[in-house]
XYZ file of C-alpha atoms in Angstrom:
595
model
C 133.435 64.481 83.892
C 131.073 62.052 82.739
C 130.949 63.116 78.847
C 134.287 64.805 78.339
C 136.776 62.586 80.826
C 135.303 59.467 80.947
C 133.597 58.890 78.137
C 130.193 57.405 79.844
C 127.711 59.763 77.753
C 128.020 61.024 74.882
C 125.024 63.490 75.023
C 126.290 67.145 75.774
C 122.198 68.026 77.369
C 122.020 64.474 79.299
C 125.534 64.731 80.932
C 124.063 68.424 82.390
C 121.068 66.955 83.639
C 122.291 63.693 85.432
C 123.081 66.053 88.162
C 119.424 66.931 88.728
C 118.490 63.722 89.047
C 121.299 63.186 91.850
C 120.060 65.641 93.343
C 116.408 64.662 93.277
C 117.417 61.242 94.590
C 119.488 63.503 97.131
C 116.240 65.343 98.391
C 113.623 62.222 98.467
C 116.661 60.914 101.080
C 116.408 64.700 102.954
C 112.871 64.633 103.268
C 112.936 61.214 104.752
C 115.442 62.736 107.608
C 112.860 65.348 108.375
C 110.159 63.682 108.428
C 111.855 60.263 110.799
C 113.054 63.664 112.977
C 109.941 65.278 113.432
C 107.681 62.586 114.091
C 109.133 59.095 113.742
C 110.458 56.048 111.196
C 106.722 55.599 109.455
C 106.471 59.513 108.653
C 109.627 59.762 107.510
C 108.615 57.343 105.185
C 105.383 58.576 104.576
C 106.490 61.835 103.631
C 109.663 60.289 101.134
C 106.934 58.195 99.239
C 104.289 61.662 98.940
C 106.891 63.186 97.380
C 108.099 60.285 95.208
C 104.551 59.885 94.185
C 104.078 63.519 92.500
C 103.775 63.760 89.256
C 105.425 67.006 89.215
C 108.056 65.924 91.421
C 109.433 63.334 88.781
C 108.237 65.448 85.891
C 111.053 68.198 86.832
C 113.510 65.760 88.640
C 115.547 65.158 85.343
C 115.158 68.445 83.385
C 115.393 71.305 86.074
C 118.737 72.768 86.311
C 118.115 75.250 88.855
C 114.807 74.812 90.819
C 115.258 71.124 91.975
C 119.128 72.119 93.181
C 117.485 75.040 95.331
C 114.706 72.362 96.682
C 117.578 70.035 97.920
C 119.527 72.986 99.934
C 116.508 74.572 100.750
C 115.227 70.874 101.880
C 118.610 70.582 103.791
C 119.023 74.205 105.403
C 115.481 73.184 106.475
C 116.346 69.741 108.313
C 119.649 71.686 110.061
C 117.568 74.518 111.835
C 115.088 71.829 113.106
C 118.151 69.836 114.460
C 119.467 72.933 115.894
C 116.146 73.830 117.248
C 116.227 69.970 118.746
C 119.244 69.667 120.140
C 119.920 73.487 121.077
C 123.620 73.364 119.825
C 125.156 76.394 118.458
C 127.681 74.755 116.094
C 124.090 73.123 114.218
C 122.789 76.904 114.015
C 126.109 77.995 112.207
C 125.878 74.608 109.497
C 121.711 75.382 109.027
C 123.082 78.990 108.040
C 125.286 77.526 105.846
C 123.159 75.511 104.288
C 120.598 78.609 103.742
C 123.524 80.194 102.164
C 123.876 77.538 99.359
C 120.346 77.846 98.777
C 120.475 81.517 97.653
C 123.844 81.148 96.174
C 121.910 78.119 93.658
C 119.108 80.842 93.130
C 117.606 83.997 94.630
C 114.417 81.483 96.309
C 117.128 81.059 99.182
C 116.473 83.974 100.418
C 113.439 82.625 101.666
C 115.456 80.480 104.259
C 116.182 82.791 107.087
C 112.717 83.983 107.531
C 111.254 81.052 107.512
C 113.018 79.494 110.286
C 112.722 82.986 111.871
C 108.802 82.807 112.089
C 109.132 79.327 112.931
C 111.023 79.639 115.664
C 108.974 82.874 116.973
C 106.308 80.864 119.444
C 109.252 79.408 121.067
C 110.673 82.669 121.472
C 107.489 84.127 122.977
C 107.679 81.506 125.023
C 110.852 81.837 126.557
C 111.323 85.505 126.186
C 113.795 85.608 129.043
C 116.179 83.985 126.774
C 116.043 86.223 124.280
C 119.636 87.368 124.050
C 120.292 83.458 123.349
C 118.008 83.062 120.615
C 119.546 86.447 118.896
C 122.808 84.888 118.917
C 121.496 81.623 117.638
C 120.059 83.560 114.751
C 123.423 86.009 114.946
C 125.137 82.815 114.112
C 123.026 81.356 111.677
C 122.534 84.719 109.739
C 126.861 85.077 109.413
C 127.396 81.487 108.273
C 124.458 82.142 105.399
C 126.713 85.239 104.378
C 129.885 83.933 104.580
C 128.955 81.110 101.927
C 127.093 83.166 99.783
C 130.570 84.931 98.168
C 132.634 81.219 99.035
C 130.102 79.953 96.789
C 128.691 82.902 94.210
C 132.533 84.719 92.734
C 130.396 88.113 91.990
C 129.285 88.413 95.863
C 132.874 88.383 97.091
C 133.431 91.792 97.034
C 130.504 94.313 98.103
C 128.380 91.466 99.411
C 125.512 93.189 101.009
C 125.090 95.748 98.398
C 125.263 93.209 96.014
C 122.502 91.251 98.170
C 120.467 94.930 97.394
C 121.194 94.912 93.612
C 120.305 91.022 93.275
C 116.919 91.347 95.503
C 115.913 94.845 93.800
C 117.127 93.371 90.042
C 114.473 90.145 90.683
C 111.745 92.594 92.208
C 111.681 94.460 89.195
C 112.699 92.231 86.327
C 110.643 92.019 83.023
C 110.002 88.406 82.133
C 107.794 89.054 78.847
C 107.087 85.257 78.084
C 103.467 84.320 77.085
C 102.213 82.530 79.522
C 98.599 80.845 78.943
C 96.814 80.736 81.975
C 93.079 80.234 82.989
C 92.083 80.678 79.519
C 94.012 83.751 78.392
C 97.180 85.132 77.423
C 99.303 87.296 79.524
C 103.137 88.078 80.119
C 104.429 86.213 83.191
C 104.698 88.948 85.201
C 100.806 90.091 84.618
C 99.485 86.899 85.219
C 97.040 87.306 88.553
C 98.150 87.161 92.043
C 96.470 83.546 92.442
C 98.534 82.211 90.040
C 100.879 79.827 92.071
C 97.497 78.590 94.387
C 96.009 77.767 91.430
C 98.729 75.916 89.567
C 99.625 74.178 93.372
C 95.755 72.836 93.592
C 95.374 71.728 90.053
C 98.968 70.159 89.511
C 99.000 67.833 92.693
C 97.165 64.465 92.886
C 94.223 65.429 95.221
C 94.802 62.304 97.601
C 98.165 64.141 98.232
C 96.155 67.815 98.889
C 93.752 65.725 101.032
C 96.779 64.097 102.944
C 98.393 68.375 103.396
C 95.059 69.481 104.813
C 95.246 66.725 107.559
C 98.827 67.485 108.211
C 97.513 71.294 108.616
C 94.556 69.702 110.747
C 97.263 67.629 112.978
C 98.836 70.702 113.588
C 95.632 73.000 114.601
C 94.585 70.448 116.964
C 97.810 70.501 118.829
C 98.084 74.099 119.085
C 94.296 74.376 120.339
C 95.819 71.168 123.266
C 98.872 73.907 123.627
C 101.116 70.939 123.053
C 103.664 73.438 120.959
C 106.884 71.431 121.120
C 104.839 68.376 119.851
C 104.020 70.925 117.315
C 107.126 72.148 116.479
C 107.896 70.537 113.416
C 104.342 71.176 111.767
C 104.895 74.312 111.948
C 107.793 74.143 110.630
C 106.559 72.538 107.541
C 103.542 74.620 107.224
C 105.614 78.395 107.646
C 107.816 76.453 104.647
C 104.669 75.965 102.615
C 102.793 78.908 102.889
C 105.158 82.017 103.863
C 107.333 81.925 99.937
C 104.232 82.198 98.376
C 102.022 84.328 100.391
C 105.589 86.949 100.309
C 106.054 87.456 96.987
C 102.508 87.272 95.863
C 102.220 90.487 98.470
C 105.299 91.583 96.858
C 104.495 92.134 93.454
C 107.603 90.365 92.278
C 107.441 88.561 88.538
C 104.944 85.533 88.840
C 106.886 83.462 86.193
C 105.640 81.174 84.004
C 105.240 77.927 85.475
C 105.185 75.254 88.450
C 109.092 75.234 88.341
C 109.322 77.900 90.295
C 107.978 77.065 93.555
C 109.715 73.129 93.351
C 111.461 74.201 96.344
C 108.018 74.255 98.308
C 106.866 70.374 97.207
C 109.212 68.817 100.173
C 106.808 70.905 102.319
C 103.739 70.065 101.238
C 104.948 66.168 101.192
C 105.826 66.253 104.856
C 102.278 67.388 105.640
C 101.300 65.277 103.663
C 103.093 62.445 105.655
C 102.274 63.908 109.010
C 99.053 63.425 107.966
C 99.015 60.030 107.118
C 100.483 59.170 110.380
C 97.576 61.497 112.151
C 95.198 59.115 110.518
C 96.833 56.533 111.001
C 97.118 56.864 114.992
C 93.182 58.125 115.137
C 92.134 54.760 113.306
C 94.341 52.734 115.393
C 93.128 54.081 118.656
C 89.353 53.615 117.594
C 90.309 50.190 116.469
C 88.836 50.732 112.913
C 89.109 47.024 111.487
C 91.860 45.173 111.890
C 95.543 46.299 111.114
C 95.824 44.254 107.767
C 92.722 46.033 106.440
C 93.852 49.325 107.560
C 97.025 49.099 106.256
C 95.441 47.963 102.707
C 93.074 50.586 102.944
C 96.009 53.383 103.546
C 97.976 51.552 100.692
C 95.186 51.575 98.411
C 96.097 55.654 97.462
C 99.729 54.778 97.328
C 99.323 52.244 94.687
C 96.591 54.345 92.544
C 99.170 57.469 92.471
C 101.699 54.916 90.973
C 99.503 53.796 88.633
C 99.024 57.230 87.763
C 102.838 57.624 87.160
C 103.440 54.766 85.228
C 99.961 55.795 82.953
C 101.570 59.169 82.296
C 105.194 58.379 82.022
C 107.374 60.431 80.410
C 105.112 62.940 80.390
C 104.374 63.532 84.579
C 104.622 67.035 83.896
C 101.611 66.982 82.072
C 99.762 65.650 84.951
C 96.199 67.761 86.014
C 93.881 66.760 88.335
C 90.334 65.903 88.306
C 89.509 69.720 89.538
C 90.297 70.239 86.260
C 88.934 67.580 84.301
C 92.614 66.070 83.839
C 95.064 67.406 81.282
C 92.072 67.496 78.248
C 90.379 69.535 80.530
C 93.506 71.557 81.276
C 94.465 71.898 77.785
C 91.678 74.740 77.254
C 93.214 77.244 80.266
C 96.532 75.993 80.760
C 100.264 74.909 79.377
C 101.239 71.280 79.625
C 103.968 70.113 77.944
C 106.095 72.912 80.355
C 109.718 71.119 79.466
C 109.049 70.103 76.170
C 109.091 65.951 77.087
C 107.249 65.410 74.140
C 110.170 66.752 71.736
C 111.722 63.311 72.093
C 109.013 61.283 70.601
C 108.605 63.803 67.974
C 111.941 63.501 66.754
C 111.309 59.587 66.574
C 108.459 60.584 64.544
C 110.652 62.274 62.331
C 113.703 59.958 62.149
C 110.582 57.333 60.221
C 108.522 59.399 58.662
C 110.544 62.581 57.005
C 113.555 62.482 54.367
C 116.743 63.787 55.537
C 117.767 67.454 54.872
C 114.060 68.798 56.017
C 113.787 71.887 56.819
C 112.090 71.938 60.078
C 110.400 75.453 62.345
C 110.338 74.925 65.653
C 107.995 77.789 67.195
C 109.661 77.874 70.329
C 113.412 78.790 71.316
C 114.897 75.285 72.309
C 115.809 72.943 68.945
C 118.781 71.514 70.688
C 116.485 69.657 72.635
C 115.758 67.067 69.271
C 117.722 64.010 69.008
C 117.698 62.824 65.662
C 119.453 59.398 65.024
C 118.649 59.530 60.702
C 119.282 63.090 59.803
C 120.443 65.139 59.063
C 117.508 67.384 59.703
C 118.165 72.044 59.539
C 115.884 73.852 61.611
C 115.290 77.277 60.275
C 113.341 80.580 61.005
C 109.657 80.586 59.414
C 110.794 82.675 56.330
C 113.461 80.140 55.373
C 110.976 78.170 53.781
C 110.459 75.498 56.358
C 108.780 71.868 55.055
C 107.579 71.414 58.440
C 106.552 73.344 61.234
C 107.025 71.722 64.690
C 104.586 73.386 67.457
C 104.489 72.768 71.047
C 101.567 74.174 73.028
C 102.319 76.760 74.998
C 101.804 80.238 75.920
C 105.025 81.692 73.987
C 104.012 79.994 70.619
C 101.697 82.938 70.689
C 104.886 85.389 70.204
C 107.220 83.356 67.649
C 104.533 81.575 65.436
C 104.156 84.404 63.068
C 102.124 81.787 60.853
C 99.489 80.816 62.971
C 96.864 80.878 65.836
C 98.421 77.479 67.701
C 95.377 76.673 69.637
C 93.095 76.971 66.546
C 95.839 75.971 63.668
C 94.602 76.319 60.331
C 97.106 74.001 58.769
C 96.394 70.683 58.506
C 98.223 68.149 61.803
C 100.298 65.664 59.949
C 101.358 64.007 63.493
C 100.265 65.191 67.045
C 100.967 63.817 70.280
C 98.333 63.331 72.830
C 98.814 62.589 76.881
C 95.015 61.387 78.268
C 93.084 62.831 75.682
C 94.882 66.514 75.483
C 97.234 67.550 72.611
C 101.338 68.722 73.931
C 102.609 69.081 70.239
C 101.681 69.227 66.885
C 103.688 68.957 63.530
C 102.118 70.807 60.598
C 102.904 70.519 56.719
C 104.052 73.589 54.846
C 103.823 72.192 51.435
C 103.737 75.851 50.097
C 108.148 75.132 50.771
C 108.626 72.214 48.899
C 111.473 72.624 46.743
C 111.523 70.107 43.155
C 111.715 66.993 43.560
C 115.080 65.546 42.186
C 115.257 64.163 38.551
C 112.241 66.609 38.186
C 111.643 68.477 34.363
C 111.205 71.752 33.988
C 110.200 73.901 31.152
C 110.769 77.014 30.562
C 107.588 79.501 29.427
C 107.630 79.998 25.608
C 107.752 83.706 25.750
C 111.355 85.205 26.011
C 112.772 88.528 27.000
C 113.189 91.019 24.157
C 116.411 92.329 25.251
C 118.776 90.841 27.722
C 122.128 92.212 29.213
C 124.623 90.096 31.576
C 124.064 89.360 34.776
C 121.042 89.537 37.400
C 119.444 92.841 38.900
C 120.232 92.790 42.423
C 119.199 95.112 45.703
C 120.964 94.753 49.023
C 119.817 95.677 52.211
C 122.515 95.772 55.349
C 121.742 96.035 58.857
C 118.027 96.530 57.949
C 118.143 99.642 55.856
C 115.875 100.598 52.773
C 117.347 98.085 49.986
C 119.980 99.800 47.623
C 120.466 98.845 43.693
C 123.521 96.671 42.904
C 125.685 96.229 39.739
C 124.420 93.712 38.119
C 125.262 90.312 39.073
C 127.106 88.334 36.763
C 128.305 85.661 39.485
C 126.732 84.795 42.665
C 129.391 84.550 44.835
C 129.877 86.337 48.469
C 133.611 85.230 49.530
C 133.424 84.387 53.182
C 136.900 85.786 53.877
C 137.583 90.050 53.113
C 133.560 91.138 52.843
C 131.703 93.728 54.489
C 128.692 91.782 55.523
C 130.448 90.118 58.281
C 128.293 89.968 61.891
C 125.597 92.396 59.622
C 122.300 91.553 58.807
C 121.832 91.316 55.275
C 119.311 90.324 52.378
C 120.183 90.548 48.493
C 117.788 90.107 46.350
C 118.307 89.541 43.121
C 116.294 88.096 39.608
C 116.585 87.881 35.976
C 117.120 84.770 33.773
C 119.039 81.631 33.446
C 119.325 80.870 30.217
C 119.956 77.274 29.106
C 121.521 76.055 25.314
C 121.765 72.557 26.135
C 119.392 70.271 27.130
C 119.494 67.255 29.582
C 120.342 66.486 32.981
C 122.240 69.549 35.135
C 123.270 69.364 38.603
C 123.203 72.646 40.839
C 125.094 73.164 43.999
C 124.179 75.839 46.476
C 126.019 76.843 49.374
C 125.330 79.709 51.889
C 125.691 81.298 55.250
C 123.079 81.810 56.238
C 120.127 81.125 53.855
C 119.566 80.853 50.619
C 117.422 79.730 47.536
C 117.240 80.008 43.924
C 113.553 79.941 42.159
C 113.563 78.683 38.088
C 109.744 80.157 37.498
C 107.913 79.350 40.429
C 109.419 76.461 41.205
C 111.639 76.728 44.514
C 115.242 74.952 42.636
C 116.885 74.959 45.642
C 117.306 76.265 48.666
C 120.071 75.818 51.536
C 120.211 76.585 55.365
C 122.923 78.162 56.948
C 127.041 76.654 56.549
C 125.293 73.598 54.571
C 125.524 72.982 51.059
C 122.730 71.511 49.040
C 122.573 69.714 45.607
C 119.585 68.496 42.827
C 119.875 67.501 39.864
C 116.720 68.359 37.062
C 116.840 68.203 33.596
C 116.475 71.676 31.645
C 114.938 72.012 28.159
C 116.738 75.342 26.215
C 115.682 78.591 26.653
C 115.162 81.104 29.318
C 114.403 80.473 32.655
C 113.185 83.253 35.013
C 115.650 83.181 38.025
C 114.909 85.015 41.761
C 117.315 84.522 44.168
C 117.197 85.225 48.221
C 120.076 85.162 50.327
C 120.309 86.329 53.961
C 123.225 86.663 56.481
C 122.158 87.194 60.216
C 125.387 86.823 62.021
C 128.868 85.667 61.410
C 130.602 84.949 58.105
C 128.841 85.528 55.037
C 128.975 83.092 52.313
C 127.577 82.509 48.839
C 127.990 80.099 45.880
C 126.239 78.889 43.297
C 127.447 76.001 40.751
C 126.131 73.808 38.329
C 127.286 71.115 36.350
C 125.720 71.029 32.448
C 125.291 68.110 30.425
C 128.790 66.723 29.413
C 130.722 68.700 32.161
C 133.126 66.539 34.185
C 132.701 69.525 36.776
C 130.975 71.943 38.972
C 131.623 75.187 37.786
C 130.486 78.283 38.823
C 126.761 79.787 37.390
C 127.547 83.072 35.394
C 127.285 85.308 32.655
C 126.006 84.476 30.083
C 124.204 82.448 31.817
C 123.090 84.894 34.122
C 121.126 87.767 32.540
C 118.652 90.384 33.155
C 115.650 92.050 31.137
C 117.869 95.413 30.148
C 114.524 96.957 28.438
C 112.922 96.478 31.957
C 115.980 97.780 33.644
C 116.390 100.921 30.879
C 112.570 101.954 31.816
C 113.084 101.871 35.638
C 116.290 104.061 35.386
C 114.142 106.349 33.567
């Protein structure tokens, strides 16, 4: 709608994500409900402005596709069964089912729903045993609606839906998620990393003021039940079975750990309304001790507000990045753990490279993810590392450890041409690979005064097709790969072929190269050219006679594959194509290798 109908962005990746940050907005307005429901106007506000004011929060609230959605219907099925537990109506147990449902149907943390307002509910139950057969038709109720919208919602669940349910729950118990992840000072794959894993990243990810402000909520709450005042309680506990029940399961479970604070985004609205009950809790026991007047009591509870915006407004864009002082901030977290988790800092980086790199660089990105660049001066090819990348673009985290195949990231041996820093601690670093520079254009090149004794047409050439032992070619006496009516299509495939180009006329020649995917053609060992995949590339050097020794690489990974090579000589109105007798071969070399 917004990119494709209307025409109001033109950005494929920000017309996806302006519906996460509806939905944030959505869920800072949920929370408010709860908390203005459970205990009044100033903790509902309380509780919206905890959550506005985490770092993590607004880190994720524009880049998370799946985990803030699931926060908002989790945050909503939340605020319907403590309406229905409130006002006792059956019709608001049937829409908090509902709402559960949409949960799960955004992602399998949904599941979560129904026992959470199950052991919330359970004291009250206790309580008024006698009405048992009520409550089990409340939950009856609750538990259809949630599987009812489930298939209205998810197509695959509308046929089979509880075995389905089964296949989904046992296909997430036992899934292999094999990224890196770097955590507490060591590598591991996401589902090895230790049970403590999401307590850890909780506690060290959240402002402490915030974690200060939970643990009163969670004191509030304690002091209640020991005065047996349970329906004052009520809502408490609701936020507190919320917080601590998702985590505490599948930590006991075994399930994957993942890979990051993403994953548990759905238990933040929790940990904000504690963190708002507890600022009212305060608030009430300084009020009835008369501690100073109200002006300087309200200063002194604003004071922590306004130092956690600072904080955001220090760290923006980057709020992911935020760490606490428990770990010494985010240059103490940079020695045990990721930062840069969505890859913020890839926007700045490509400003760095709009001003500081010519256009048609060949860039690596160690990571899976290049469409997240936005280049305004390109254009700029990103290629694997051995299709001789000019730069190599690294952000730090635990999965650079699988794809850089050039380097140890955290101790880099190449030298950091740019790096971007967030309070002292390095998110991504851009590293020179000079050892790919191709000529320069207008460059001369000679050729070495010794010259091949015998020569025959063409170049020697070995293929190798969907990763087999190479095989010897004819000699090649074009190099040309049609992309129409060739076996290579959707097959991986390297040739590999050298000999010599031999020049008669001196002076300026252009060269044209064109390839899907890769390719590049060496003169000596200077790279001439090289090309990334459905591009075509030109240079122009000037050439001195005589022989030239020629390698060429090409490579086809998927799709078409496509070759040609041109040149235009001195006095040529033309590109023509490079061939014999241009293109030759050492035949004494090849006559003693045959036998």
């Amino acid at each position: 709608v917004l990119m494709n109908r209307t025409g109001w962005l033109t950005d494929e990746t920000a017309a996806h994500h302006v519906s996460v940050i509806v939905v944030s907005t959505f869920l800072l307005g949920v929370v408010f409900l709860l908390g203005t429901l459970a205990y009044g106007l100033g903790c509902g506000f309380a509780s919206q402005l905890a959550l506005l004011l985490m770092p993590q929060f607004i880190g994720h609230s524009q880049n998370n596709l799946k985990d803030q959605p699931v926060s908002l219907f989790f945050a909503l099925a939340m605020l319907g069964f403590l309406v229905a537990w409130r006002r006792r109506g059956l019709a608001y147990w049937v829409l908090a089912g509902g709402l559960g449902g949409v949960a799960y149907a955004v992602k399998i943390n949904g599941i979560f729903v129904l026992p959470v307002a199950g052991l919330f509910m359970l004291p009250f139950i206790l309580r008024d045993w006698r009405r048992l057969p009520l409550w089990l038709l409340r939950f009856a109720l609750a538990s259809a609606a949630y599987v009812v919208t489930v298939p209205l919602l998810w197509p695959y669940y509308r046929t089979h839906t509880l075995s389905r349910f089964v296949e989904t729950v046992t296909a997430f118990r036992l899934h292999v998620f094999n990224e890196v992840v770097y955590y507490m000072g060591r590598h591991a794959p996401a589902r090895e990393v230790p049970w403590h894993f999401p307590f850890v990243m909780f506690g060290i990810t959240t402002p402490l003021v915030l974690l200060a402000l939970a643990l009163a909520g969670f004191g509030v709450l304690a002091n209640l039940l020991a005065r047996r005042r349970l329906d004052e309680a009520g809502p408490l506990l609701l936020f507190s079975v919320w917080l601590v029940v998702p985590i505490v399961t599948q930590v006991a479970s075994g399930v994957p750990r993942c890979d990051g604070v993403r994953h548990y985004l759905y238990l933040l609205p929790a940990l904000a309304l504690l963190a708002g009950t507890g600022v009212v809790g305060l608030w009430r026991w300084a009020d009835e001790r008369r501690l100073g007047p109200r002006g300087v009591r309200a200063a002194v509870f604003a004071l922590p507000a306004l130092l956690l915006l600072r904080t955001l407004v220090v760290y923006h864009p980057y709020e992911v990045v935020f760490f606490n002082s428990l770990v010494g901030g985010p240059a103490g977290a940079s020695r045990n753990f990721e930062l840069d988790y969505w890859g913020t800092s890839l926007l700045e980086a490509s400003r760095w490279i709009d001003a500081n790199l010519p256009k048609g660089t060949r860039l690596w990105f160690t990571q899976p993810g290049f469409h997240r660049f936005k280049f305004r001066n390109g254009p700029y090819y990103f290629v694997g590392p051995g299709d001789r990348p000019n730069y190599k673009v690294s952000l730090l985290r635990g999965m650079v450890k699988t794809y850089d195949t050039d380097d140890d990231y955290l101790h880099p041996r190449r030298k950091i041409v740019h790096e971007i820093k967030v309070q002292g601690a390095p998110i991504l670093q851009i590293f020179a690979m000079e050892e790919n520079s191709d000529v320069p254009e207008g460059a001369t090149l000679i050729p070495p005064a010794a010259v091949p004794t015998r020569v025959a047409p063409g170049l020697a050439a070995t293929i190798s097709v969907d990763n087999k032992p190479p095989e010897d070619m004819a000699p090649q006496e074009r190099l040309f790969i049609a992309c129409e009516n060739n076996s290579y299509l959707d097959r991986s495939t390297e040739l590999l072929a050298s000999g010599y180009l031999h020049v008669t006329v001196p002076g300026p020649y252009l060269f044209e190269l064109y390839s899907d995917d890769c390719a590049t053609v060496w003169l000596g060992k200077d790279a001439l050219i090289s090309n990334v995949s459905t591009a075509t590339t030109r240079r122009q050097v000037v050439l001195s006679a005589g022989y030239y020794p020629m390698r060429v690489k090409y490579r086809n990974e998927m799709g078409q594959a496509c070759l040609a090579f041109r040149w235009q000589p001195p006095g040529a109105a033309f590109l023509s194509e490079v061939t014999s007798p241009a293109l030759l071969h050492d035949a004494a070399a090849a006559d003693k290798i045959a036998r």
